[in-house]
């Protein structure tokens, strides 16, 4: 039996209240702590799919981190060869996402946890921004990270 990819499905409140509230504010041009709406082509339907995400800016680069693991948006970004759009209000920012190897994730995950631990800490198995590099590296494979670049 093969091991299932790590993913923690959002609960009712997250799906029906929190995500809708953040997406609604973001669509009005109000970013909640760096929030954006990620738009990516669905890998099965081919239709645009939207989900609110936390955009992490670190050392002049932008990253998307999946706190919940290999969820729908992660699989759609992979299937779309990294092509996505970040939305904030009426602004559309085409981006190309490149997946970051596990060995390079520690400083990115540390910064992500420092910024959003209260919101996403439950998905990191007790690891926090104050954890050792080894502890963060041990959970890195469970959390896809994408480096974003402007689309050509």
mmCIF file of C-alpha atoms in Angstrom, residues 6 8 65-68 109 112-113 116-117 120-128 131 135-136 139-140 142-143:
data_model
loop_
_atom_site.group_PDB
_atom_site.id
_atom_site.type_symbol
_atom_site.label_atom_id
_atom_site.label_comp_id
_atom_site.label_asym_id
_atom_site.label_seq_id
_atom_site.Cartn_x
_atom_site.Cartn_y
_atom_site.Cartn_z
ATOM 1 C CA UNK A 6 0.153 14.667 3.489
ATOM 2 C CA UNK A 8 -5.261 18.214 6.156
ATOM 3 C CA UNK A 65 3.428 27.878 1.382
ATOM 4 C CA UNK A 66 0.807 25.177 1.791
ATOM 5 C CA UNK A 67 0.290 24.819 5.521
ATOM 6 C CA UNK A 68 -2.200 21.990 4.948
ATOM 7 C CA UNK A 109 8.990 27.870 6.722
ATOM 8 C CA UNK A 112 6.018 31.717 7.424
ATOM 9 C CA UNK A 113 5.497 30.374 10.941
ATOM 10 C CA UNK A 116 1.140 33.188 10.602
ATOM 11 C CA UNK A 117 1.706 30.754 13.508
ATOM 12 C CA UNK A 120 -1.638 27.836 10.738
ATOM 13 C CA UNK A 121 0.397 26.485 13.654
ATOM 14 C CA UNK A 122 -1.909 23.500 14.173
ATOM 15 C CA UNK A 123 -0.804 22.084 10.810
ATOM 16 C CA UNK A 124 2.915 22.002 11.676
ATOM 17 C CA UNK A 125 2.996 19.185 14.248
ATOM 18 C CA UNK A 126 4.201 21.351 17.140
ATOM 19 C CA UNK A 127 6.980 22.986 15.096
ATOM 20 C CA UNK A 128 7.211 26.766 15.413
ATOM 21 C CA UNK A 131 12.138 25.372 16.580
ATOM 22 C CA UNK A 135 12.921 20.170 13.624
ATOM 23 C CA UNK A 136 11.711 22.379 10.769
ATOM 24 C CA UNK A 139 8.419 18.474 8.601
ATOM 25 C CA UNK A 140 9.467 20.306 5.411
ATOM 26 C CA UNK A 142 4.779 17.848 4.359
ATOM 27 C CA UNK A 143 4.501 21.512 3.301
#
